[in-house]
PDB file of C-alpha atoms in Angstrom:
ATOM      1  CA  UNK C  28     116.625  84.439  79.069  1.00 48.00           C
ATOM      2  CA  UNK C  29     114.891  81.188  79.286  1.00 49.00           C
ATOM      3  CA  UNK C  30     111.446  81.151  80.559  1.00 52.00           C
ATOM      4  CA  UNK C  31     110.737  79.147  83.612  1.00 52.00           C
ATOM      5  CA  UNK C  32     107.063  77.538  85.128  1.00 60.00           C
ATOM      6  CA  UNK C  33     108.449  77.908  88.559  1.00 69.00           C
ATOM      7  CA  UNK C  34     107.064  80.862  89.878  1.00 70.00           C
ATOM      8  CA  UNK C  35     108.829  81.087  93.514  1.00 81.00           C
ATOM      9  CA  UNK C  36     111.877  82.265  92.139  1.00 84.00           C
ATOM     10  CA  UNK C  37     113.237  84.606  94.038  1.00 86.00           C
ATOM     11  CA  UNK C  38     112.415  87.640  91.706  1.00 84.00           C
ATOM     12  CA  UNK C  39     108.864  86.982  91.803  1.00 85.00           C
ATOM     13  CA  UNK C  40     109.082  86.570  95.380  1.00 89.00           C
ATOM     14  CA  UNK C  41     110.091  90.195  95.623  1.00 89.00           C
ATOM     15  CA  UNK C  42     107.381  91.457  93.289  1.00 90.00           C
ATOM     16  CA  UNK C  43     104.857  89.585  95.958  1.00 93.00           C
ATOM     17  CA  UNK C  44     106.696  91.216  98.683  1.00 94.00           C
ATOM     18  CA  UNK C  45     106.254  94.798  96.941  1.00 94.00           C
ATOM     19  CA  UNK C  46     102.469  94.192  96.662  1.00 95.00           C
ATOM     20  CA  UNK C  47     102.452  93.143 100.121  1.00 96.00           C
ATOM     21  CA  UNK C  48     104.102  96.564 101.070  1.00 96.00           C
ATOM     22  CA  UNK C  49     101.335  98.602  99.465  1.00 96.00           C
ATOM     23  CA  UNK C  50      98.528  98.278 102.646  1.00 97.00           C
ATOM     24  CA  UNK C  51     101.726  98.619 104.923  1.00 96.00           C
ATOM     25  CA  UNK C  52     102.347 101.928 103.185  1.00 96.00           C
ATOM     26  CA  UNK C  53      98.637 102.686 102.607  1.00 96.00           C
ATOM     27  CA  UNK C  54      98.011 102.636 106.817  1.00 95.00           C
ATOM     28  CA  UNK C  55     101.065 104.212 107.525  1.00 95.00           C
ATOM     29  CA  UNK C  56      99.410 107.450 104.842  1.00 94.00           C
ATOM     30  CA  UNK C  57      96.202 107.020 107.128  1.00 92.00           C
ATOM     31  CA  UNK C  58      98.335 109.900 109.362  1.00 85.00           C
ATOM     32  CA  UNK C  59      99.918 112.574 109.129  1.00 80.00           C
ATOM     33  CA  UNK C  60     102.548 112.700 111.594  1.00 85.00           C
ATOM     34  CA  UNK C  61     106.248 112.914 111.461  1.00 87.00           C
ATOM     35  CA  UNK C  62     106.965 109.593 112.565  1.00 90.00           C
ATOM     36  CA  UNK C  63     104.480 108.252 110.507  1.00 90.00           C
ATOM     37  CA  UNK C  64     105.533 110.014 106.976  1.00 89.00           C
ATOM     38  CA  UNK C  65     109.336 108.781 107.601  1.00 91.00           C
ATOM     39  CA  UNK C  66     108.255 105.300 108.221  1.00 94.00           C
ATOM     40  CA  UNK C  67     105.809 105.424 105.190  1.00 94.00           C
ATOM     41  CA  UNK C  68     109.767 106.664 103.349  1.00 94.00           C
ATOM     42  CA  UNK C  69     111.205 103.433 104.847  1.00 96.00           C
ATOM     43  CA  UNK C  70     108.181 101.322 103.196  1.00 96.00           C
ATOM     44  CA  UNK C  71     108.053 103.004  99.672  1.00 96.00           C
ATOM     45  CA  UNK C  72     111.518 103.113  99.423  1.00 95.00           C
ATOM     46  CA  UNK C  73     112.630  99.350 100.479  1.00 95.00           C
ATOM     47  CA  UNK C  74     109.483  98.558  97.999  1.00 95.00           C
ATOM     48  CA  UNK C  75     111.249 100.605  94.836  1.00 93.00           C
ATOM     49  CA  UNK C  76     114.229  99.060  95.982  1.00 93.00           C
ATOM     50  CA  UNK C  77     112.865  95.805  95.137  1.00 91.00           C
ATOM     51  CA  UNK C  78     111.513  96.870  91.636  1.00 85.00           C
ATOM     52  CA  UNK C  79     114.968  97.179  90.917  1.00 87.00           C
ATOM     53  CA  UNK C  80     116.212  94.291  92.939  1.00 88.00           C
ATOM     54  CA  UNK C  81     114.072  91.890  91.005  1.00 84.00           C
ATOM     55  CA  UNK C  82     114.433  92.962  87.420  1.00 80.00           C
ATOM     56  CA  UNK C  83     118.305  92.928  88.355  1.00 84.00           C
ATOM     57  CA  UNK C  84     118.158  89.099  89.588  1.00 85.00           C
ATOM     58  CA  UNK C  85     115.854  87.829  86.803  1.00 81.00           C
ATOM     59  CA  UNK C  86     118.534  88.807  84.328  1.00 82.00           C
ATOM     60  CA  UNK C  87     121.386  87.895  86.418  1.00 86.00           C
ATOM     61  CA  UNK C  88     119.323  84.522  87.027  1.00 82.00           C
ATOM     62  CA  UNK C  89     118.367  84.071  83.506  1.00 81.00           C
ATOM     63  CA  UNK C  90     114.429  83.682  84.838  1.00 81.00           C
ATOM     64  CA  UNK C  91     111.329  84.912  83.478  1.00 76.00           C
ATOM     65  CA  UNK C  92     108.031  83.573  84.173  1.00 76.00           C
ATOM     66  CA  UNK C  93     104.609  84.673  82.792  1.00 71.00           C
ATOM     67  CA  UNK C  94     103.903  85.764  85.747  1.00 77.00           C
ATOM     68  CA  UNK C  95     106.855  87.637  86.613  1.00 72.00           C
ATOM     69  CA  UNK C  96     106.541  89.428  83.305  1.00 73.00           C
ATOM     70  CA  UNK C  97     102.658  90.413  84.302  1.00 76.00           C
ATOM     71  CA  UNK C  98     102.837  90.965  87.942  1.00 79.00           C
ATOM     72  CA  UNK C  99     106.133  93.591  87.700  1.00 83.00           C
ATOM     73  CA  UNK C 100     104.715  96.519  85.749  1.00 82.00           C
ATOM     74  CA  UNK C 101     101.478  95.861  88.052  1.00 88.00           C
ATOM     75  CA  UNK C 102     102.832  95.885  91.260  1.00 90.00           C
ATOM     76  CA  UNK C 103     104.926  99.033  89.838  1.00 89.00           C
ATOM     77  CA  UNK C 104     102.121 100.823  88.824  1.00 90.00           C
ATOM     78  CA  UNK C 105      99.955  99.512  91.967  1.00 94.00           C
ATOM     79  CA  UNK C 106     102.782 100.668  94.701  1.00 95.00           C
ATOM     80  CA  UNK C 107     102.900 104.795  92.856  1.00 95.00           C
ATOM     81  CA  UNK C 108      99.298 104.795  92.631  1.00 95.00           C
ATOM     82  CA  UNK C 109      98.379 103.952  96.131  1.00 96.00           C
ATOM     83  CA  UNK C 110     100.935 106.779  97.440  1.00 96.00           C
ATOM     84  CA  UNK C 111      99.518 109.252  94.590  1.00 96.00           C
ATOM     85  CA  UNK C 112      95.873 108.756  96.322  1.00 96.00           C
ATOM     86  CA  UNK C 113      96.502 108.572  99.797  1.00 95.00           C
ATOM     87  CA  UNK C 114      99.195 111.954  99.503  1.00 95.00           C
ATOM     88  CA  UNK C 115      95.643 113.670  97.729  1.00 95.00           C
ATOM     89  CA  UNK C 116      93.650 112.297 100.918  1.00 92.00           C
ATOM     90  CA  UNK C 117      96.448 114.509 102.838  1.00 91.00           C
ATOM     91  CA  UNK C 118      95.964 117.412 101.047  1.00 92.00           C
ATOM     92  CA  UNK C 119     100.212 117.140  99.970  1.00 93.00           C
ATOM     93  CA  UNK C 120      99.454 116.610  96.106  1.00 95.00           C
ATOM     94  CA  UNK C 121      96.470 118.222  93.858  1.00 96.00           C
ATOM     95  CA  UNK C 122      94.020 115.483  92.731  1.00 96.00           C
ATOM     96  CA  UNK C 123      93.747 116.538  89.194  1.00 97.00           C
ATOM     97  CA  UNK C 124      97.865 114.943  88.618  1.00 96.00           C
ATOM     98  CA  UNK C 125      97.025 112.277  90.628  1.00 96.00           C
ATOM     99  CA  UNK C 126      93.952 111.529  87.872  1.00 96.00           C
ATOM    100  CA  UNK C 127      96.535 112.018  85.222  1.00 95.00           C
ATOM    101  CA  UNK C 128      99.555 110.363  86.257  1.00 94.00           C
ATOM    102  CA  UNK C 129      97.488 107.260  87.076  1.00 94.00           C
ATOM    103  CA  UNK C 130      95.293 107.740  83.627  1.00 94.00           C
ATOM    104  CA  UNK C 131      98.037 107.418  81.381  1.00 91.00           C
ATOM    105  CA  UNK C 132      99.387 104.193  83.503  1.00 89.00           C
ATOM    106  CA  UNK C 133      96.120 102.975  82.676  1.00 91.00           C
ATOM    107  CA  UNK C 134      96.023 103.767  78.677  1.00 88.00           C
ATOM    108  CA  UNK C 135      99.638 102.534  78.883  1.00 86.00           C
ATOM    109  CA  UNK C 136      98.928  98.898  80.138  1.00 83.00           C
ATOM    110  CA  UNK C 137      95.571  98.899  78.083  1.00 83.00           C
ATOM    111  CA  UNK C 138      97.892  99.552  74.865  1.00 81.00           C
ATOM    112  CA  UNK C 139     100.605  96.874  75.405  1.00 79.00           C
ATOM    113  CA  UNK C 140      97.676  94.491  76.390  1.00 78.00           C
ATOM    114  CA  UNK C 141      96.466  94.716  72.796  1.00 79.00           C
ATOM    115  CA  UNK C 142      99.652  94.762  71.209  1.00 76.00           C
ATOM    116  CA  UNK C 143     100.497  91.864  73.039  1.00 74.00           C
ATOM    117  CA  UNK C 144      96.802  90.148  72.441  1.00 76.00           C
ATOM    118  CA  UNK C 145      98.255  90.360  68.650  1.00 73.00           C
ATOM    119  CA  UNK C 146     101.924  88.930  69.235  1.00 74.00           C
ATOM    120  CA  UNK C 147     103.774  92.360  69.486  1.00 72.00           C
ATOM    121  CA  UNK C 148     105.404  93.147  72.264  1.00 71.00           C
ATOM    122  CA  UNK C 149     105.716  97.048  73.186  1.00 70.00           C
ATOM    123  CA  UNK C 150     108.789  97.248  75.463  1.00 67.00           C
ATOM    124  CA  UNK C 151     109.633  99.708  78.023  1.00 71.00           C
ATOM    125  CA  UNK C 152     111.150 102.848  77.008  1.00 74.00           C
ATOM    126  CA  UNK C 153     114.110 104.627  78.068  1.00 82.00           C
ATOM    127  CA  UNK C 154     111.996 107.354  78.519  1.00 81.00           C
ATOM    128  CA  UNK C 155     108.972 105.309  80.676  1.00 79.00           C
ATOM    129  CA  UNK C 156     111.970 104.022  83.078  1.00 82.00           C
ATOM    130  CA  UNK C 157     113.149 107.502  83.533  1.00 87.00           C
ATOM    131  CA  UNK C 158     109.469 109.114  84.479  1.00 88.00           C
ATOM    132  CA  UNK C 159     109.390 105.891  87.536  1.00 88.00           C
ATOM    133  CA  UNK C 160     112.708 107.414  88.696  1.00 92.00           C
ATOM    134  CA  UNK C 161     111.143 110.714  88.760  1.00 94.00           C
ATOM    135  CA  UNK C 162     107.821 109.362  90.462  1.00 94.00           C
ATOM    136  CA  UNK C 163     109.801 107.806  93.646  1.00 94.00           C
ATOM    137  CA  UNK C 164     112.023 110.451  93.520  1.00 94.00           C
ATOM    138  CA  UNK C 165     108.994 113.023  93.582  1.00 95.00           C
ATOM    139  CA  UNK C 166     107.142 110.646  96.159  1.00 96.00           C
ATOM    140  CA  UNK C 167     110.154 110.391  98.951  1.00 94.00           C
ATOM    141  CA  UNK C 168     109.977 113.710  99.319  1.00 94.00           C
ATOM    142  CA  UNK C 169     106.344 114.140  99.323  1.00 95.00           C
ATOM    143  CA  UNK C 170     105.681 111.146 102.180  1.00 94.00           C
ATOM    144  CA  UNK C 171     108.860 112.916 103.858  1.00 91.00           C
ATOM    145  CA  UNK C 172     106.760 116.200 103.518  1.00 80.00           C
ATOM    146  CA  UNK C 173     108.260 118.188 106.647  1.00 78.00           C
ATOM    147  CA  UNK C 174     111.068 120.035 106.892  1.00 78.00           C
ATOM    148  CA  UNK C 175     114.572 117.747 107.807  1.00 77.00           C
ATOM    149  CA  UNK C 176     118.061 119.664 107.838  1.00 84.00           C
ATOM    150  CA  UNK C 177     116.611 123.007 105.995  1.00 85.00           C
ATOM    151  CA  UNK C 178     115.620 121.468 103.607  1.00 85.00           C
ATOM    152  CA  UNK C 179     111.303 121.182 102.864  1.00 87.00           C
ATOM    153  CA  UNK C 180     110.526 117.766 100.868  1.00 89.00           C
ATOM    154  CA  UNK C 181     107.363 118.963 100.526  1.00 90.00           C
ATOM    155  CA  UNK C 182     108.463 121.723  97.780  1.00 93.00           C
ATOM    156  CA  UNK C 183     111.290 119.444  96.362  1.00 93.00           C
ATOM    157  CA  UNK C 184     108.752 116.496  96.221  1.00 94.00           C
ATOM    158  CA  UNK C 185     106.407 118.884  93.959  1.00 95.00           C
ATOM    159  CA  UNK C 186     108.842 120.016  92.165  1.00 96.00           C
ATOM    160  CA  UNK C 187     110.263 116.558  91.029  1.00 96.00           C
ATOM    161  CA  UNK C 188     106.597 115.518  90.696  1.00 96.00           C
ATOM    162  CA  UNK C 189     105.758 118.496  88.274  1.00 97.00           C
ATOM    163  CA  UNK C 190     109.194 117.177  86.022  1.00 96.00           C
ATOM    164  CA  UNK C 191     107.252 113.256  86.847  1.00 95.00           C
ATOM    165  CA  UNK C 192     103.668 115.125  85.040  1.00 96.00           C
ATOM    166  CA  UNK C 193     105.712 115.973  82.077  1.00 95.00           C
ATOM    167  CA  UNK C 194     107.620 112.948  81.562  1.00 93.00           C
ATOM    168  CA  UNK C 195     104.457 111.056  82.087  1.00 92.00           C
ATOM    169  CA  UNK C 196     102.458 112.979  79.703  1.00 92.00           C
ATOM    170  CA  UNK C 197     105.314 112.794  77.163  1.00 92.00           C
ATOM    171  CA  UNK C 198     106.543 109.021  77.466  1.00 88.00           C
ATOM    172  CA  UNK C 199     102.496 107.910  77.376  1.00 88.00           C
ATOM    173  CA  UNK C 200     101.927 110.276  73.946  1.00 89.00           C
ATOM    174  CA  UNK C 201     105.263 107.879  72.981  1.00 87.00           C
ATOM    175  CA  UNK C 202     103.645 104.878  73.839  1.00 84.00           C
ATOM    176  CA  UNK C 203     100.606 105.746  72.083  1.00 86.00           C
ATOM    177  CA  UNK C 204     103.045 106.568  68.681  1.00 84.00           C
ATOM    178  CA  UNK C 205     104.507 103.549  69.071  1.00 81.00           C
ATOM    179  CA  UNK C 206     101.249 101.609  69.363  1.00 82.00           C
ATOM    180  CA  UNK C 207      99.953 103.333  66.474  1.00 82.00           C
ATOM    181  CA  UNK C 208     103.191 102.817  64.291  1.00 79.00           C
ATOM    182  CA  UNK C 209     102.678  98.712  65.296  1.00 76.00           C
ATOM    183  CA  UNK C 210      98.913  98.202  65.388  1.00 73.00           C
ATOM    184  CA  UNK C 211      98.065  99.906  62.430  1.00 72.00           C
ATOM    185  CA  UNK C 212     101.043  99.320  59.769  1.00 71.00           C
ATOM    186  CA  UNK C 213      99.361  98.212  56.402  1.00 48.00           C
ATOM    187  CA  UNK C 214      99.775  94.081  56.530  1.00 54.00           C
ATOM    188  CA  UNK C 215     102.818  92.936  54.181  1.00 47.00           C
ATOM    189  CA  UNK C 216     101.825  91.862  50.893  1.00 46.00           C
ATOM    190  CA  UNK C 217     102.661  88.633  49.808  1.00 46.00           C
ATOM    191  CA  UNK C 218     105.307  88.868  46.676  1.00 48.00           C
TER     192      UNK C 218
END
C-alpha cells in the first residue's frame, strides 16, 4: 500500500463519520424506550458497518495515511466503549465487564504504542478481529434489548457478550505474549 499525506480520502472520511456517530448513539442510550433502543441499532450498526467499509476501501484504494492508521483502532475502540457505559447506565450489562472489556482495550493500545515507539509494529490478530465481531454482535442485541419475534436480545446479547469477555481476556493475554516475545528478545549480537 503506498502511504498518502492526503487525509480526506474517503476511508478516513468514514472513520470521522464513525466518531461522529458515537454522541448520536450516546443520546439515543440517554432512554430507554423501544423506539429509542432500535434507532440506537440503526446508529451502532451503520457505524460497524463503516469499520469495515473503510479498512475494505483503503486496501482496495491502496491508501494509508498516518492518520488513518491511528484514528481506526480509536474510533473502534471509542464507538464499543461508549455503548459498554451507557448499556451499564441502563442497568442491561454488569459494570464490572464493562471495566474489563474496556481495560484490556486500554493495555492493548498502551502495548502497541511502545512497540511502535521502538519501530515494531504489533498487528492485529486473527483472534482480536474475531472478539470485535463478538462485541457488535453482543451489543445489537443488547441496545435491541426487548423482545422482537420471540426472540429476547437482551439474553442473546449477554450471552454473545459473555463469549466477547472471554475472547477479550484471551486475545489481550496474546497481545501481551506477543509484546513480551518483541520487547524483550535479547538484542542480536554482532558476528
Amino acid at each position: 500500500m503506498r502511504e498518502s499525506n492526503d487525509i480526506w480520502n474517503i476511508p478516513n472520511l468514514l472513520t470521522f463519520f464513525r466518531i461522529a456517530l458515537i454522541p448520536v448513539l450516546v443520546f439515543l442510550l440517554l432512554s430507554s424506550s423501544e423506539l429509542l433502543s432500535i434507532l440506537s441499532v440503526l446508529v451502532f450498526s451503520i457505524a460497524s458497518i463503516t469499520d469495515w467499509l473503510d479498512g475494505y476501501l483503503a486496501r482496495k484504494m491502496n491508501i494509508v495515511t498516518n492518520l488513518g492508521k491511528f484514528l481506526d483502532p480509536i474510533a473502534d475502540k471509542l464507538l464499543i466503549a461508549a455503548a459498554l457505559v451507557m448499556l451499564v447506565g441502563l442497568g442491561r450489562v454488569p459494570a464490572w465487564m464493562v471495566v474489563v472489556i474496556i481495560g484490556r482495550e486500554i493495555a492493548v493500545t498502551g502495548l502497541r504504542s511502545i512497540a511502535s515507539s521502538e519501530g515494531i509494529i504489533i498487528a492485529a490478530s486473527d483472534l482480536g478481529k474475531g472478539k470485535m465481531i463478538i462485541q457488535i454482535s453482543a451489543l445489537i442485541g443488547l441496545l435491541l434489548h426487548y423482545q422482537y419475534m420471540g426472540i429476547d436480545f437482551h439474553a442473546v446479547g449477554m450471552m454473545l457478550l459473555w463469549i466477547a469477555l472471554a475472547l477479550t481476556t484471551w486475545s489481550g493475554f496474546d497481545y501481551f505474549n506477543k509484546f513480551i516475545k518483541v520487547i524483550l528478545k535479547e538484542p542480536q549480537k554482532a558476528p
